[in-house]
Short mmCIF file of C-alpha atoms in Angstrom, two decimals:
data_model
loop_
_atom_site.label_atom_id
_atom_site.label_comp_id
_atom_site.label_asym_id
_atom_site.label_seq_id
_atom_site.Cartn_x
_atom_site.Cartn_y
_atom_site.Cartn_z
CA MET P 24 92.45 94.06 49.41
CA VAL P 25 91.85 93.58 45.67
CA HIS P 26 94.35 95.39 43.42
CA GLN P 27 94.30 96.25 39.73
CA ALA P 28 96.89 93.57 39.04
CA ASP P 29 94.82 90.76 40.58
CA VAL P 30 94.10 87.92 38.15
CA ALA P 31 92.00 84.76 38.29
CA ASP P 32 91.05 82.11 35.75
CA VAL P 33 87.45 82.24 36.93
CA VAL P 34 85.59 84.67 39.17
CA VAL P 35 82.48 83.33 40.87
CA VAL P 36 80.20 86.17 41.95
CA GLY P 37 78.17 84.93 44.91
CA GLY P 38 79.24 82.95 47.96
CA GLY P 39 76.09 80.93 48.49
CA VAL P 40 75.38 77.27 47.95
CA ILE P 41 75.32 77.60 44.15
CA GLY P 42 78.47 79.71 43.88
CA GLY P 43 80.20 77.45 46.38
CA SER P 44 79.35 74.32 44.43
CA ILE P 45 80.54 75.84 41.15
CA ALA P 46 83.81 76.93 42.77
CA TYR P 47 84.32 73.47 44.27
CA HIS P 48 83.73 71.65 40.99
CA LEU P 49 85.98 74.06 39.10
CA ALA P 50 88.73 73.76 41.71
CA LYS P 51 88.56 69.98 41.38
CA LYS P 52 89.42 70.48 37.72
CA GLY P 53 92.48 72.52 38.67
CA ARG P 54 91.05 75.92 37.76
CA ARG P 55 92.26 79.06 39.57
CA VAL P 56 89.03 80.30 41.13
CA LEU P 57 88.15 83.43 43.09
CA ILE P 58 84.82 83.63 44.96
CA LEU P 59 83.47 87.10 45.66
CA GLU P 60 80.78 87.57 48.31
CA ARG P 61 79.41 90.97 49.28
CA GLU P 62 78.74 89.87 52.88
CA LYS P 63 79.66 86.62 54.61
CA ILE P 64 79.77 83.24 52.92
CA GLY P 65 76.27 81.73 53.04
CA SER P 66 74.68 84.87 54.46
CA GLY P 67 71.89 85.07 51.87
CA ALA P 68 69.23 82.56 50.82
CA SER P 69 71.58 79.62 51.50
CA GLY P 70 71.81 80.50 55.17
CA ALA P 71 68.04 80.83 55.44
CA ALA P 72 67.17 77.52 53.74
CA ALA P 73 65.82 74.51 55.60
CA GLY P 74 67.89 72.16 53.45
CA MET P 75 65.12 69.92 52.13
CA LEU P 76 66.05 67.61 49.26
CA GLY P 77 62.51 67.39 47.89
CA ALA P 78 62.99 66.06 44.38
CA GLN P 79 59.58 64.35 44.46
CA SER P 80 57.60 66.34 47.00
CA GLU P 81 55.84 68.71 44.60
CA THR P 82 56.20 67.08 41.19
CA HIS P 83 53.09 66.11 39.28
CA ARG P 84 54.48 65.56 35.79
CA ALA P 85 57.61 64.59 33.92
CA ASP P 86 59.71 67.58 32.92
CA VAL P 87 63.31 68.66 32.64
CA LEU P 88 63.42 70.11 36.17
CA PHE P 89 62.21 66.82 37.67
CA ASP P 90 64.99 64.97 35.86
CA LEU P 91 67.58 67.51 36.99
CA ALA P 92 66.37 67.31 40.60
CA ARG P 93 66.48 63.52 40.72
CA GLN P 94 70.00 63.38 39.29
CA SER P 95 71.17 66.00 41.74
CA ARG P 96 69.59 64.24 44.72
CA ALA P 97 71.44 61.06 43.77
CA MET P 98 74.77 62.90 44.03
CA PHE P 99 74.44 63.75 47.73
CA PRO P 100 75.71 60.56 49.41
CA GLN P 101 79.03 60.63 47.57
CA LEU P 102 79.23 64.42 47.88
CA ALA P 103 78.70 64.27 51.65
CA GLU P 104 81.55 61.81 51.98
CA GLU P 105 83.87 63.81 49.71
CA LEU P 106 83.27 67.04 51.61
CA ARG P 107 83.67 65.37 55.01
CA GLU P 108 86.97 63.78 54.00
CA LEU P 109 88.30 67.01 52.54
CA THR P 110 87.04 69.56 55.08
CA GLY P 111 85.89 67.67 58.17
CA ILE P 112 82.45 69.28 57.82
CA ASP P 113 79.41 67.04 58.23
CA ILE P 114 76.70 68.48 55.96
CA GLY P 115 73.99 66.72 57.99
CA LEU P 116 72.68 64.45 55.26
CA VAL P 117 69.56 62.64 56.51
CA GLN P 118 67.82 60.12 54.27
CA LYS P 119 64.82 59.11 56.33
CA GLY P 120 62.36 60.29 53.71
CA LEU P 121 59.57 62.81 53.64
CA LEU P 122 55.90 62.64 54.54
CA LYS P 123 53.53 64.83 52.55
CA VAL P 124 50.47 65.02 54.78
CA ALA P 125 46.96 65.44 53.36
CA LEU P 126 44.70 67.44 55.65
CA THR P 127 41.73 67.57 53.25
CA PRO P 128 40.13 65.21 50.72
CA ASP P 129 41.39 67.40 47.87
CA GLN P 130 44.97 67.17 49.17
CA ALA P 131 44.58 63.40 49.49
CA ALA P 132 43.43 63.12 45.88
CA ASP P 133 46.37 65.25 44.81
CA CYS P 134 48.81 63.02 46.70
CA ARG P 135 47.36 59.91 45.07
CA ARG P 136 47.81 61.42 41.63
CA MET P 137 51.40 62.29 42.51
CA ILE P 138 52.05 58.75 43.71
CA ALA P 139 50.74 57.31 40.43
CA PHE P 140 52.99 59.61 38.42
CA GLN P 141 56.04 59.02 40.62
CA ARG P 142 55.72 55.26 40.30
CA GLN P 143 55.28 55.52 36.53
CA ALA P 144 58.49 57.59 36.46
CA GLY P 145 60.35 54.82 38.27
CA GLU P 146 60.42 56.43 41.72
CA THR P 147 59.22 55.02 45.03
CA ALA P 148 56.19 56.58 46.72
CA ALA P 149 53.39 55.12 48.81
CA TRP P 150 50.06 56.16 50.28
CA LEU P 151 49.71 55.82 54.06
CA THR P 152 46.41 55.64 55.88
CA PRO P 153 45.97 57.96 58.87
CA ALA P 154 46.80 55.08 61.19
CA GLU P 155 49.94 54.18 59.23
CA ALA P 156 51.08 57.79 59.17
CA ASN P 157 50.53 58.15 62.91
CA GLU P 158 52.47 54.96 63.54
CA LEU P 159 55.48 56.54 61.80
CA GLU P 160 54.96 59.95 63.41
CA PRO P 161 52.89 59.67 66.62
CA ASN P 162 52.84 63.44 67.14
CA LEU P 163 50.99 64.10 63.90
CA THR P 164 47.47 65.37 64.34
CA GLY P 165 44.78 62.69 64.17
CA ARG P 166 42.79 64.86 61.77
CA ILE P 167 44.45 63.83 58.53
CA GLU P 168 43.26 62.06 55.41
CA GLY P 169 46.54 60.22 55.08
CA ALA P 170 50.04 60.92 53.80
CA MET P 171 52.32 60.33 50.85
CA ARG P 172 55.57 58.70 51.90
CA ILE P 173 58.63 59.57 49.80
CA PRO P 174 61.56 57.52 51.10
CA GLY P 175 64.03 58.90 48.55
CA ASP P 176 63.81 62.54 49.60
CA GLY P 177 65.90 63.82 52.50
CA GLN P 178 67.60 66.88 53.91
CA VAL P 179 70.94 68.49 54.73
CA SER P 180 72.11 71.45 56.77
CA ALA P 181 72.23 74.26 54.21
CA PRO P 182 74.74 76.43 56.15
CA GLU P 183 77.12 73.48 56.61
CA LEU P 184 76.77 72.46 52.97
CA THR P 185 77.60 75.98 51.79
CA ALA P 186 80.56 76.27 54.15
CA ALA P 187 81.84 72.84 53.08
CA TYR P 188 81.69 73.71 49.38
CA VAL P 189 83.68 76.90 49.89
CA ARG P 190 86.21 75.40 52.30
CA ALA P 191 86.76 72.46 49.96
CA ALA P 192 87.29 74.82 47.03
CA VAL P 193 89.81 76.83 49.06
CA MET P 194 91.65 73.68 50.11
CA LEU P 195 91.92 72.80 46.42
CA GLY P 196 93.46 76.16 45.60
CA ALA P 197 90.55 78.60 45.27
CA GLU P 198 90.37 81.93 47.08
CA ALA P 199 87.30 83.42 48.76
CA LYS P 200 86.87 87.12 49.49
CA GLU P 201 84.06 88.15 51.84
CA ASN P 202 82.68 91.68 52.23
CA CYS P 203 83.75 92.44 48.67
CA GLY P 204 81.13 94.29 46.66
CA VAL P 205 81.00 93.86 42.89
CA ARG P 206 80.15 96.98 40.92
CA SER P 207 80.21 95.87 37.30
CA LEU P 208 81.52 93.55 34.64
CA ARG P 209 84.31 94.50 32.30
CA LEU P 210 83.38 93.43 28.77
CA GLU P 211 85.63 93.99 25.77
CA ARG P 212 85.19 92.85 22.18
CA GLY P 213 82.46 90.35 22.97
CA ARG P 214 84.04 88.69 25.97
CA VAL P 215 84.39 89.16 29.71
CA THR P 216 87.81 90.41 30.76
CA GLY P 217 87.31 91.38 34.39
CA ILE P 218 85.18 92.16 37.42
CA VAL P 219 85.13 95.64 38.91
CA THR P 220 84.86 95.57 42.72
CA ASP P 221 84.84 98.17 45.46
CA GLU P 222 88.53 97.40 45.99
CA GLY P 223 89.72 97.37 42.38
CA THR P 224 89.48 95.36 39.19
CA ILE P 225 90.13 91.64 38.91
CA SER P 226 91.17 90.41 35.48
CA CYS P 227 89.70 87.07 34.48
CA GLY P 228 89.01 84.95 31.45
CA GLN P 229 85.69 83.64 32.74
CA ALA P 230 83.08 84.75 35.23
CA VAL P 231 79.89 83.16 36.52
CA ILE P 232 77.10 85.18 38.12
CA ALA P 233 75.66 83.07 40.94
CA ALA P 234 74.35 85.82 43.18
CA GLY P 235 70.70 84.81 43.54
CA VAL P 236 68.22 87.68 43.36
CA HIS P 237 71.09 90.18 43.55
CA GLY P 238 72.69 89.20 40.26
CA GLN P 239 70.02 90.54 37.94
CA ARG P 240 71.16 94.15 37.88
CA LEU P 241 74.73 93.06 37.19
CA LEU P 242 73.59 90.95 34.25
CA ALA P 243 71.32 93.74 33.00
CA GLN P 244 74.41 95.87 32.50
CA ALA P 245 75.44 93.36 29.86
CA GLY P 246 72.02 93.45 28.22
CA ILE P 247 71.04 90.08 29.72
CA GLU P 248 67.47 90.13 31.04
CA THR P 249 66.99 87.09 33.27
CA ASP P 250 63.69 87.96 34.99
CA VAL P 251 64.83 86.70 38.40
CA TYR P 252 62.62 88.09 41.13
CA PRO P 253 62.54 87.59 44.91
CA VAL P 254 60.00 85.52 46.79
CA LYS P 255 60.35 86.29 50.47
CA GLY P 256 60.10 83.35 52.84
CA GLU P 257 59.77 83.61 56.61
CA CYS P 258 60.76 80.73 58.90
CA PHE P 259 61.12 79.99 62.59
CA SER P 260 62.67 77.30 64.75
CA VAL P 261 61.85 75.70 68.08
CA VAL P 262 63.67 73.28 70.37
CA THR P 263 62.37 70.28 72.32
CA GLU P 264 64.05 67.78 74.62
CA VAL P 265 62.65 64.90 72.57
CA PRO P 266 62.25 65.40 68.79
CA LEU P 267 58.64 65.95 67.77
CA VAL P 268 59.09 64.26 64.37
CA SER P 269 61.75 62.04 62.85
CA HIS P 270 60.85 62.60 59.19
CA THR P 271 60.57 65.86 57.33
CA VAL P 272 56.83 66.55 57.39
CA PHE P 273 55.31 68.63 54.62
CA THR P 274 51.87 69.88 53.65
CA ASP P 275 50.59 72.68 51.46
CA GLY P 276 52.16 75.90 52.73
CA CYS P 277 54.18 74.45 55.60
CA TYR P 278 57.10 72.12 56.29
CA LEU P 279 58.70 70.87 59.51
CA VAL P 280 62.32 69.77 59.24
CA PRO P 281 63.94 68.07 62.26
CA LYS P 282 67.58 69.00 62.91
CA ARG P 283 70.22 67.94 65.38
CA GLY P 284 69.89 68.89 69.03
CA GLY P 285 66.11 68.75 69.12
CA ARG P 286 65.74 71.72 66.75
CA LEU P 287 62.74 71.85 64.44
CA LEU P 288 62.71 74.27 61.48
CA VAL P 289 59.31 75.48 60.32
CA GLY P 290 58.71 77.30 57.06
CA ALA P 291 57.90 79.05 54.96
CA SER P 292 55.71 81.94 53.96
CA MET P 293 55.67 83.11 50.33
CA VAL P 294 55.55 86.81 49.47
CA GLU P 295 56.31 87.43 45.81
CA ARG P 296 58.45 90.36 44.68
CA ASN P 297 59.26 91.37 48.24
CA ASP P 298 62.94 91.95 48.95
CA GLU P 299 62.72 92.96 52.60
CA LEU P 300 64.49 90.63 55.03
CA THR P 301 62.04 91.41 57.80
CA VAL P 302 59.86 88.94 59.68
CA SER P 303 56.21 89.90 59.97
CA VAL P 304 53.77 88.98 62.72
CA GLU P 305 51.27 88.01 60.04
CA GLY P 306 53.73 85.63 58.39
CA LEU P 307 54.73 83.97 61.65
CA MET P 308 51.14 83.62 62.88
CA GLY P 309 50.18 81.91 59.63
CA LEU P 310 53.10 79.50 59.90
CA MET P 311 52.43 78.76 63.54
CA ALA P 312 48.79 77.94 62.82
CA LYS P 313 49.75 75.58 60.00
CA ALA P 314 52.47 73.91 62.07
CA ALA P 315 50.13 73.41 65.02
CA ALA P 316 47.52 71.91 62.69
CA LEU P 317 50.11 69.32 61.64
CA VAL P 318 51.82 68.69 65.00
CA PRO P 319 49.74 70.09 67.90
CA ARG P 320 52.50 69.49 70.45
CA ILE P 321 54.68 72.11 68.80
CA THR P 322 52.83 74.74 70.85
CA SER P 323 54.69 73.57 73.97
CA ALA P 324 58.14 73.72 72.33
CA ARG P 325 60.74 76.30 73.34
CA TRP P 326 61.07 79.20 70.93
CA GLU P 327 64.47 79.63 69.30
CA LYS P 328 64.40 82.27 66.53
CA ALA P 329 62.79 83.56 63.33
CA TRP P 330 64.33 84.76 60.08
CA ALA P 331 63.58 85.51 56.43
CA GLY P 332 65.26 84.72 53.12
CA LEU P 333 64.79 85.68 49.48
CA ARG P 334 64.20 82.84 47.04
CA PRO P 335 65.22 83.65 43.45
CA GLN P 336 62.29 82.72 41.19
CA THR P 337 61.95 82.92 37.41
CA ARG P 338 59.05 83.42 35.03
CA ASP P 339 58.81 79.76 34.02
CA GLY P 340 60.09 78.23 37.25
CA LEU P 341 63.33 76.98 35.68
CA PRO P 342 66.75 78.25 36.72
CA TYR P 343 69.03 80.06 34.31
CA LEU P 344 72.11 77.90 33.77
CA GLY P 345 74.87 78.17 31.26
CA ALA P 346 76.74 80.47 28.92
CA ALA P 347 75.46 83.99 28.35
CA ALA P 348 74.91 84.33 24.62
CA GLY P 349 76.88 87.18 23.10
CA TYR P 350 79.76 87.15 25.59
CA GLU P 351 82.55 84.63 25.56
CA GLY P 352 83.50 83.57 29.08
CA LEU P 353 80.35 84.83 30.84
CA PHE P 354 78.08 82.30 32.56
CA VAL P 355 74.92 82.42 34.67
CA ALA P 356 73.64 80.19 37.47
CA ALA P 357 70.57 81.81 39.01
CA GLY P 358 66.86 81.40 39.70
CA HIS P 359 66.82 78.10 41.59
CA TYR P 360 63.85 79.27 43.71
CA ARG P 361 63.27 76.74 46.53
CA ASN P 362 65.61 74.15 45.03
CA GLY P 363 69.00 75.80 45.40
CA VAL P 364 70.29 73.32 47.97
CA LEU P 365 68.86 70.33 46.13
CA LEU P 366 70.20 71.43 42.74
CA SER P 367 73.58 72.65 43.95
CA PRO P 368 75.60 69.47 43.20
CA ILE P 369 74.44 69.09 39.61
CA THR P 370 74.55 72.83 38.96
CA GLY P 371 78.18 72.98 40.06
CA ALA P 372 79.14 69.93 38.03
CA LEU P 373 77.38 70.99 34.84
CA ILE P 374 78.48 74.63 34.93
CA ALA P 375 82.06 73.45 35.52
CA GLU P 376 81.75 71.14 32.51
CA GLN P 377 80.56 73.95 30.30
CA MET P 378 83.19 76.39 31.57
CA SER P 379 85.83 73.79 30.75
CA GLY P 380 84.72 73.72 27.13
CA ARG P 381 82.70 70.52 27.22
CA ARG P 382 79.07 70.07 26.29
CA PRO P 383 77.00 69.49 29.47
CA SER P 384 76.22 65.81 30.02
CA PHE P 385 72.63 66.49 31.12
CA THR P 386 70.03 65.88 28.40
CA GLY P 387 67.78 68.91 28.04
CA TRP P 388 70.38 71.40 29.24
CA GLU P 389 69.19 73.88 26.61
CA SER P 390 65.94 74.35 28.53
CA PHE P 391 67.86 76.37 31.13
CA ALA P 392 69.60 78.73 28.68
CA PRO P 393 69.99 82.25 30.13
CA ASP P 394 68.72 83.85 26.90
CA ARG P 395 65.59 81.71 26.53
CA HIS P 396 63.26 84.63 27.24
CA HIS P 397 65.08 87.58 25.74
CA ALA P 398 67.57 88.31 23.04
CA VAL P 399 70.82 89.65 24.50
CA ARG P 400 71.59 93.31 23.78
CA PRO P 401 75.41 93.32 23.98
CA SER P 402 77.19 96.19 25.70
CA GLU P 403 80.82 96.86 24.84
CA GLY P 404 83.74 98.43 26.68
CA ARG P 405 83.93 99.01 30.37
CA ILE P 406 80.43 99.15 31.79
CA ALA P 407 79.63 102.11 34.00
CA HIS P 408 79.16 101.50 37.70
CA VAL P 409 75.53 101.37 38.80
CA GLY P 410 75.98 101.03 42.55
CA PHE P 411 75.39 97.26 42.53
CA ASP P 412 77.30 95.41 45.22
CA HIS P 413 77.16 91.67 45.37
#
């Protein structure tokens, strides 16, 4: 139970992979952190994610997001070891690379352009002929133009990563409250002073909103318009005695991610501005057709389950990261779209830097400013409840 007298240095609203990483990095700095999650830890987009670390898989040009993704990907080996030592949780880091398969001549030309750019940017990428691709993955369809091999990309288990972040934070002194709905922010004289929950008010000097698509209404109360909108993604999984693929296999509109125990995750549909966590027959049929076109033998696999998640997208495709202009102590980490897992290490580290009063070490940090699209319209005093519950 939360009481009026409860106090924290920092309140992290959102118990997903982003909120967990921020809490972990803050706890490492000795901050007194409280994580608030309206349901169970990792029950939102983080629990639905396939865990791909695709820093290079869809990048055609140099930009600030590409740089952020590459730096974050490089943090995973050390992070995996840190979290395992601290919590005993294996986040399932696999670094076997990714194959982006070209099924048409246009896709092949696109892959070749990506390879040229990636090499120019100092990354490793190679074009494989159909025979070379089939040698690596014998169960791939023979009807391909070739494939782009990206040895640097990998994958993790998103649920284990989220759980490890939060458990590590707790072991370092943080507290996590599940099933705790947040109703509003308390803002006084240009700064955040507390979080109003269903169970009472928590006083704090700093707060970070890391609640995915659910954080927008909370921020809007403070006059912060972040334009985060949901993109629904449907996925399914199957199980085989012998793994069908050893690499993550990706093509336009479909990915196959091999997991432990013969599981294969297949995703994902894309339905913009849809916030229903339902799985449609249409979405699954489309995914199944694309998966079977890549790996025909998947049709004989044993069905496991299907699910949906809500990716938080933004107008320009960049996440909102950093201090909320107009309010001392209020921070935002939202809008990571399909890159929440990949960007979680660097997001946690850089937000923790900024919340500790230091300038973020990442060049180009200003590109992710929460107020880059709108001027903030400050609201003062205790903000009225609006029925929001993250």
